[in-house]
Structures are given as C-alpha cells and as structure tokens.
Amino acid sequence: MPYDLTELQQVANSLYQYSAKKTLNLVQSLYETHKIVSYPRTDSKYLPQDLASTMKERLQALAGYDERAKKYLAQGAQVKQKAVFNDKKVTDHYALIPTEERPRSEKLSTDESRIYHLILERFLGLFAEAYQTAKTTAEVQIGSETFVFTQEEVLAAGWKNDATVAKNSLDWQGIKSLKGDFAITKELTSAPRLLSEGTLLAQMEKYNLGTPATRAEIIEKLLKSELMERRGNGLAVTPKGKQLLSLVNPSLASPELTAKWEQSLEAIAQGKEDPKKFLKEIEDATRKLVSEIKDSKETYKDFSLTTKICPECGSQLKERNTRDGKIYLCSNSECNYRRRKEPKVSNHRCPQCHKKMEIIDGKNGAFFKCKFCGITEKIPDKQERKKKLSKQEERRLLKKYSQEEELESPLAAALKAAMKEQ
C-alpha cells in the first residue's frame, strides 16, 4: 500500500537515519516547492474512488523518470491492487502518491530524491502483479530434540522487482535421514536496544500519541528540552527526563491516559458523549494532580548545573545546548554572564601552520588563537576588514612584484659599455 507520513518517516529513519523532522521537511518540499507529491501530513494509506481516473495521468508524468511507468502505460494503466481505493478508510487526506506534475531530477537534492523514490516505489507497486511465494516447513527429530527447517521460494517477483525467482529448491520428500552436527551453548542475553526515531514513531502511532503532523515536533521538543538525547541512531532518556518521570503522577507518564482522552474526544465529535461531563473529569483530575505536587516531599535537582563558577557573581554555571553548540551561562537570573563551552572554530588561518584558528572569549574581548601553535591574533574590526586586501588584489600585487626587471634600453646598454672601456 502507499505510504502515510508516519510509515514514510519510519522507513527513512531505518534506511537513511533521517530524523522524523527532516523527513517531514523533505516531503513538504516535494509537495510545496516541486509539487510532485500529494499532501504529506496524512494518516491514511488509501485513496478515494474518484482518484482512479487520474492514475493514467500520474503514470504519464512519470514516463520520463522511470521505465516501469512506460511499461504499465502500455498495459493500460490498470491498478492491480484494487483494495487501495476505499472511501471509508480515507480520513482528512489520502495516501502519499505522486501528482500529475512531471518530476525533474536535476532540480531535486539527493535527500529529496531518496524520499521521492520511496513514494514512487509504493505507487508503481499498485500496477504490478502480486508477489507470490511457496513456503515449505519440515520438522526433523534428532534424539529427543525437534528441529524446524523452513524454505521459501519466490514463484513470481511481482511488485518486489528485486526478488530472485527460485530455480532450484531442496526436495524434502526425498530426504530420509540427516546427520546431526550441532552444539548447544549457553550465553547471556543482551540489553534491549535503544529505540530509534522509527521505532518510537511506531509506538506513538500504536498509542495514538500525537498525529502524523505533530509527532516529529513532539520528538524535537523532547530533545530540545533535554529530556531525551540522541545516541547514534538511537534515543535515550536523560537524567533530567528520568527525574521528571519520577516526580509526576504515573498516569501522566502513561500512554493509556492520552488514549482514553482521544477516545472521549472522538465520541464527543460523533455525539456519543457529553462534552460537559468530559470537561468536569478533566477539571477534577487537574485539581488532584496539582494538590499532589503541592504536598509532594520530592526534591528537584538541576542536572544542568556544573562545578564551574561564574567569574562575575560567583554562582554556579549551567550547561545548555544551543544551535551554535554547548554554552555555559550563569544560574543567577540577575547575571548575564555566558560563554561557549568549547571555542568556536573560525575560517581564519594560522600564519604559521595554516590551520583554522579558534575564537577565544577573553577579558578584553574575543581574539583568534591557534590550538596547535599557540599563536594569538587580534580580531579585526569592520574598518580593518574593509582595508584588508581582497584575494584578487593580492594576486595582482604578487604578479607585479614577481615579474623580472625590464630589459635595459639600447641607449643605456651603450653608455654602460662606454664606461667600461674608459
């Protein structure tokens, strides 16, 4: 079936390690800028029946982009996966499919091309034959142990165009006995793997947490507020996040509560539940939760505090993540002191080793420093930068002074010879 946004984000994360936010931005660009895919923020994998008449035009737009589109056009542009057309399963928006606009690969970035290719593969699969396999299962008794062998043969590749059709397979009926050569070893189990953004999106969808349009933003907000952090392609809860989970009422950390609210809101929308009753329950739950927090004896620890001291007021410095890297800032709200945790690397080159120099924030202002040679340089102000020669001017002056001296004129040469004779 075609993609909805959540499944597309899961696959893009698995294949290319794209974050949910990045995938959403890419597919949004394909929709808004290039106009070659349908509306992206969808939770449906189905198409309305009235779209059946547009399938041929969509294939025609793809004819110059993928050879399979030409083949399916020659076959009459017949959709084999009839179940994709289902008005009852289309919500506010239908599945992600290509539009009737001709894609121009030269205008797509590498990332955009990858996402478009994923959407295209699912769409072209609607016109392909079924993928057919034959599966054989055999049970073999060796002593008191039973071993299960399975064999799967691809009979027709169909929409899985990269599948290899089986030519030779094992004849299980002709096998009377097997020589056992095996050993049983005991090993320790490994810890569960961290959730990736793809697996987290699957859990959010399972428990109805957020919508396809908001799930990427929810993940980014948790990362920005330092309740979660990225570790490679995985996501982990930070000490700050663990503390939050221990401080709040367990019901607030449970997806069941949100699922219950979503069901009530859906019932209200259908006229099956009284909205006043729902609001009353919410108000009562809010009062209870606030009173629990007021009466709580738990203490809050600020995990962003460091052992470093502010040079201006003597308070502890806090560490914070920003777009420009990690910074230290004063925990005293009345003090404005802040500095980078690690020096920023500039494009200014060291005059000795020619490596990029760091920008250091000193007492008298910022300056350049080479961490390899230790050389420091003043950062020029705007007027000094204007006076600085451009690369073109430097080349012109070098060319001028590197030229050989002009040859002597004939008159000068004759006078020099006369002087020598005297």
Coordinates of N, CA and C in Angstrom, one line a residue, residues 9 33 74 77 84 105 123 138 145 154 212 219 228 264 280-281 349 368-369:
Q9 N 8.3 8.1 7.5 CA 9.3 8.6 8.5 C 10.0 7.4 9.1
T33 N 7.3 23.0 -3.0 CA 8.2 23.6 -3.9 C 8.1 22.9 -5.3
A74 N 1.7 1.0 -21.2 CA 1.4 0.1 -22.4 C 0.5 -1.0 -22.0
A77 N -2.5 1.0 -17.9 CA -2.5 1.7 -16.6 C -3.5 1.1 -15.7
V84 N -6.7 -0.5 -2.7 CA -6.2 0.8 -2.3 C -7.3 1.9 -2.4
S105 N 14.5 15.5 -12.1 CA 15.5 15.0 -11.2 C 16.7 16.0 -11.0
F123 N 4.0 3.6 -5.2 CA 2.9 3.9 -6.1 C 3.0 3.0 -7.3
A138 N 9.6 -28.2 7.4 CA 9.9 -29.6 7.7 C 10.4 -29.7 9.2
E145 N 15.3 -34.1 20.6 CA 15.1 -32.7 20.1 C 14.4 -32.6 18.8
V154 N 10.5 -17.9 -4.2 CA 9.8 -16.9 -4.9 C 9.3 -17.4 -6.2
P212 N 0.2 12.4 12.7 CA 1.3 12.5 11.8 C 1.9 13.9 11.6
I219 N 8.9 14.9 19.2 CA 10.2 14.4 19.4 C 11.3 15.5 19.5
M228 N 15.3 14.1 26.4 CA 15.9 12.9 25.6 C 17.1 13.4 24.9
S264 N -12.5 9.7 24.1 CA -13.6 10.5 24.6 C -13.9 11.7 23.6
K280 N -15.6 18.2 33.1 CA -15.7 18.1 34.5 C -14.6 17.1 35.0
E281 N -14.5 15.9 34.3 CA -13.5 14.9 34.6 C -12.1 15.5 34.5
R349 N 43.0 31.5 9.1 CA 44.1 30.6 9.1 C 45.2 31.1 9.9
F368 N 41.7 35.6 18.1 CA 42.0 34.3 17.4 C 43.1 33.7 18.2
K369 N 43.1 32.3 18.2 CA 44.2 31.6 18.8 C 44.3 30.2 18.1

